[in-house]
Amino acid sequence: MKSLFRYLDSVIKCSFDKEGTTRYKTGAVILTPAEELPKDSSCTIPDGMDRGRSLWDFVSVEETPDGFEICISLEEDQGVFGLGQGIGCLNKRGRIYEMYNTDEPDHAPSKTKLYSTLPVFYLISPRGCIGFFLDHAGYSRFDVGSENRELLRITIEGPGFDFYAIPGSPESILKSVLELTGSSLFLPIWALGFQQSRWSYPDEKTVLDIANKMRQKKIPCDVIYLDIDYMDDYKVFTWNEERFPTPRTLIDELKSMGLKVVTIIDPGVKAAEGYEVFEEGRQRSLFCKRVNGTEYRPAVWPGESRLPDFLNSKTREWWGSKYSQFIDVGVAGFWNDMNEPAIFYTPESLSSLFELAKGLEKDKGIDTEFLFGEIVAKKRYHDYGREFYQEDDFGTKHLHRNVRNVYGFNMARAAYEGIERSAPERRIFNITRSSYPGIQRYAILWTGDNESQWEQLLSEIRMVQSISLAGISFTGCDVGGFGGNCTGELLARWTQFGAFLPFFRNHSAIGTRDQEPWAFDEEIESIVRKTIEMRYSLLPYIYSENWRSTKGESVMIRPLVLLWPEDSDTYQADDQYMFGPSLLVAPVYSPNATGRHVYLPESNWLDLNSGEVLAKGHHWAIAPLDTIPLYLRENSMIITTKPLQHIESASWNNLRVKGFVKKSARFDLYEDDGITRSYERGVFSLKRIEVEKREDGIFIEILPSEGELRIEEREIIFEIFDGERTYSASVKDCPEGMALLIK
Ligand code: GLC
């Protein structure tokens, strides 16, 4: 075993390789290590909980026949938070998870793996914290104190891996993860709007009907999605000429209504003679090959297909260039799906299933019953990872299983880089289902095929926090649930949660009942409308926070344990979270509920529904169906505007600052054109708004704006509550700033 230790500021990088093997470097980490430690280094942890201790006092690494094993001893009061897209509590202690990207439409509590691998985790106790990131593109299994409560055992398959140990506070660990893996792409502002999707709106007329209904019913909306049925025979990068004969006209018409179109893109290329994408990929040898060197022939939506080998930059460049034809007809964004990659079957797996199915000809009672089950399970859970290989830029062949976890990452990267090449001035809207750390540089991550079930609403509340702990800020889930039939009550509650997610999209599966905001009764429609309006009114706050997330400082969704690790009551409070620095959100996730339990950490909070001030501690929040419990943190502010039907710009005339300020608070309001990259050349406005409680009143100062965007003189309404009374004033804001004392 070869090992190497390096320091990256406060991060210790440990690399382990089997002698004589070559592994694929994932591309997740963009920071280069500073200094190599001497071989006999004790890896002393410089700061945090384990100050002065050596890493090897509680971590061990051993080589095994298939790879390696890392053991980390856990202390009684430590929680293990993170691990990305896992089902279950934010604290993963007591369970087993696997890191192996999988198309898993069943998000049941027993599931150990989903679409993404995000092996970033934090050991947190009130005494201190240490974070870890396992950078490994192949299979690994995390037994997080399941077999033995005191041991976190990581089994790693493959020729080698990098492992980062990051001592410090959870917030500084997260910052280091962002330094290592890169900060978030800066999306266009309409990415923060409400988005409507379904598998599938089958034709142009239906899409226009949905758009018209949104506008007639005055439900704010910015995006409509085209799922797989817009394609000709599921051939990627084509249009179905019967059902979508005039995409450019359709897109223009939607544009005139203030709506953008996002299309789905799948990696499976239909194997059809004469189909350009297939022919080109085959001729240039850009598809994955079987281990014996022949063509690999997996089937996905279009039947027999080919999978582009995204490990290779030649393939990425070729694939990325395909997006331009859609950009040319006006498509605003792309949704990269099925990129674990999902495989339904291959000729070989299909024939072995048929072979097995021969057993069904005999009527053997329970054995026949079991065989039925076995066939279904074999079809669904067959692992294709050992059947084909991928080739990197140096010509090294890697068994797919050893690099699987970066397939989706590299597809999203190909899309991002291709879009950037063909529309360099445009901010990129790119979504992915499968991911790996660093994906935040290229795409939004959504959580895939959940179900319209209350339990899954709770599961998503936890999952988006866990994903955020891996440094992925722009995330969200299918609002209302993808599979199964939603109910009006569930849609109302899920929309309330969705309004406080970066990515806010209602999406549902084929064969399920309609789930658009008007699909239930008038009461539900009006609750959904009001909730979406609330989201649109919060855009100045959310947009500024989103901009901050692109600076690598933090993420939008912040688990309570990230901010208050010394308070162990936050460890269980994973059904609520901070959305930006000021707002605590506690979505309701039970049927027939008229309220829920909420834990408020730190100090006092302003209940934004009742107007009451609540002290640190456990509370019962009253929340009838039209209410989501929301709290404003002491000494903080939010900035709102008048909700519109769609987002017109990222600078606002109607601004209202609401604050709960006993001492002082500040907020940096960021504005720009919302769509181009002119901000990179200084065309933006950043203003610091400061509010201070003084003996004689509330002192407000708006500092001169930074950046070259000139905001015309405008009014800002302030409503500052100091715990006893509200101070209100309408203030004239201009680029030079202003100051005022409200008595
Ligand atoms: C996958 C996606 C889902 C999409 C469907 C059809 O299941 O996760 O969102 O609607 O494929 O394209």
Short mmCIF file of N, CA and C and ligand atoms in Angstrom, two decimals, residues 199 227-228 264 266 301 335 337-338 433 446 448-449 478 482 505 507, ligand 1:
data_model
loop_
_atom_site.label_atom_id
_atom_site.label_comp_id
_atom_site.label_asym_id
_atom_site.label_seq_id
_atom_site.Cartn_x
_atom_site.Cartn_y
_atom_site.Cartn_z
N TRP A 199 -44.32 14.21 -16.32
CA TRP A 199 -43.95 13.20 -17.30
C TRP A 199 -45.23 12.67 -17.91
N ASP A 227 -40.70 16.68 -20.75
CA ASP A 227 -40.13 15.37 -20.38
C ASP A 227 -39.98 14.52 -21.66
N ILE A 228 -39.60 13.26 -21.51
CA ILE A 228 -39.12 12.46 -22.66
C ILE A 228 -40.02 12.41 -23.89
N ILE A 264 -35.66 17.68 -21.07
CA ILE A 264 -34.91 16.57 -20.48
C ILE A 264 -33.90 16.03 -21.51
N ASP A 266 -31.36 12.58 -21.92
CA ASP A 266 -30.95 11.29 -21.35
C ASP A 266 -29.66 10.81 -22.02
N TRP A 301 -34.90 3.96 -22.24
CA TRP A 301 -36.21 4.30 -22.82
C TRP A 301 -36.33 3.89 -24.28
N TRP A 335 -32.10 19.36 -18.38
CA TRP A 335 -32.37 18.49 -17.25
C TRP A 335 -31.76 17.13 -17.58
N ASP A 337 -30.93 13.55 -17.03
CA ASP A 337 -31.58 12.51 -16.22
C ASP A 337 -30.93 11.15 -16.50
N MET A 338 -31.31 10.14 -15.71
CA MET A 338 -30.94 8.74 -15.95
C MET A 338 -29.43 8.53 -16.04
N ARG A 433 -29.50 14.34 -12.11
CA ARG A 433 -30.06 13.44 -11.10
C ARG A 433 -28.94 12.72 -10.35
N TRP A 446 -31.29 17.56 -8.16
CA TRP A 446 -32.62 17.26 -7.59
C TRP A 446 -32.65 15.80 -7.17
N GLY A 448 -34.64 13.16 -7.45
CA GLY A 448 -35.14 12.01 -8.19
C GLY A 448 -36.56 11.60 -7.84
N ASP A 449 -36.82 10.31 -8.05
CA ASP A 449 -38.21 9.83 -8.06
C ASP A 449 -38.76 9.51 -6.67
N ASP A 478 -38.94 16.77 -6.11
CA ASP A 478 -40.21 16.87 -6.83
C ASP A 478 -41.30 17.24 -5.83
N PHE A 482 -43.35 12.44 -6.88
CA PHE A 482 -43.31 12.00 -8.29
C PHE A 482 -44.25 10.81 -8.50
N ARG A 505 -39.82 22.90 -7.84
CA ARG A 505 -40.50 22.37 -9.02
C ARG A 505 -41.52 21.31 -8.65
N HIS A 507 -43.45 18.21 -9.89
CA HIS A 507 -43.26 17.21 -10.97
C HIS A 507 -43.94 15.91 -10.56
C1 GLC B 1 -36.96 9.41 -14.50
C2 GLC B 1 -36.85 10.78 -13.85
C3 GLC B 1 -38.21 11.44 -13.86
C4 GLC B 1 -38.72 11.53 -15.29
C5 GLC B 1 -38.78 10.14 -15.90
C6 GLC B 1 -39.17 10.18 -17.37
O1 GLC B 1 -37.72 8.56 -13.73
O2 GLC B 1 -36.33 10.70 -12.57
O3 GLC B 1 -38.16 12.70 -13.28
O4 GLC B 1 -39.99 12.12 -15.31
O5 GLC B 1 -37.53 9.53 -15.79
O6 GLC B 1 -38.26 10.90 -18.10
#
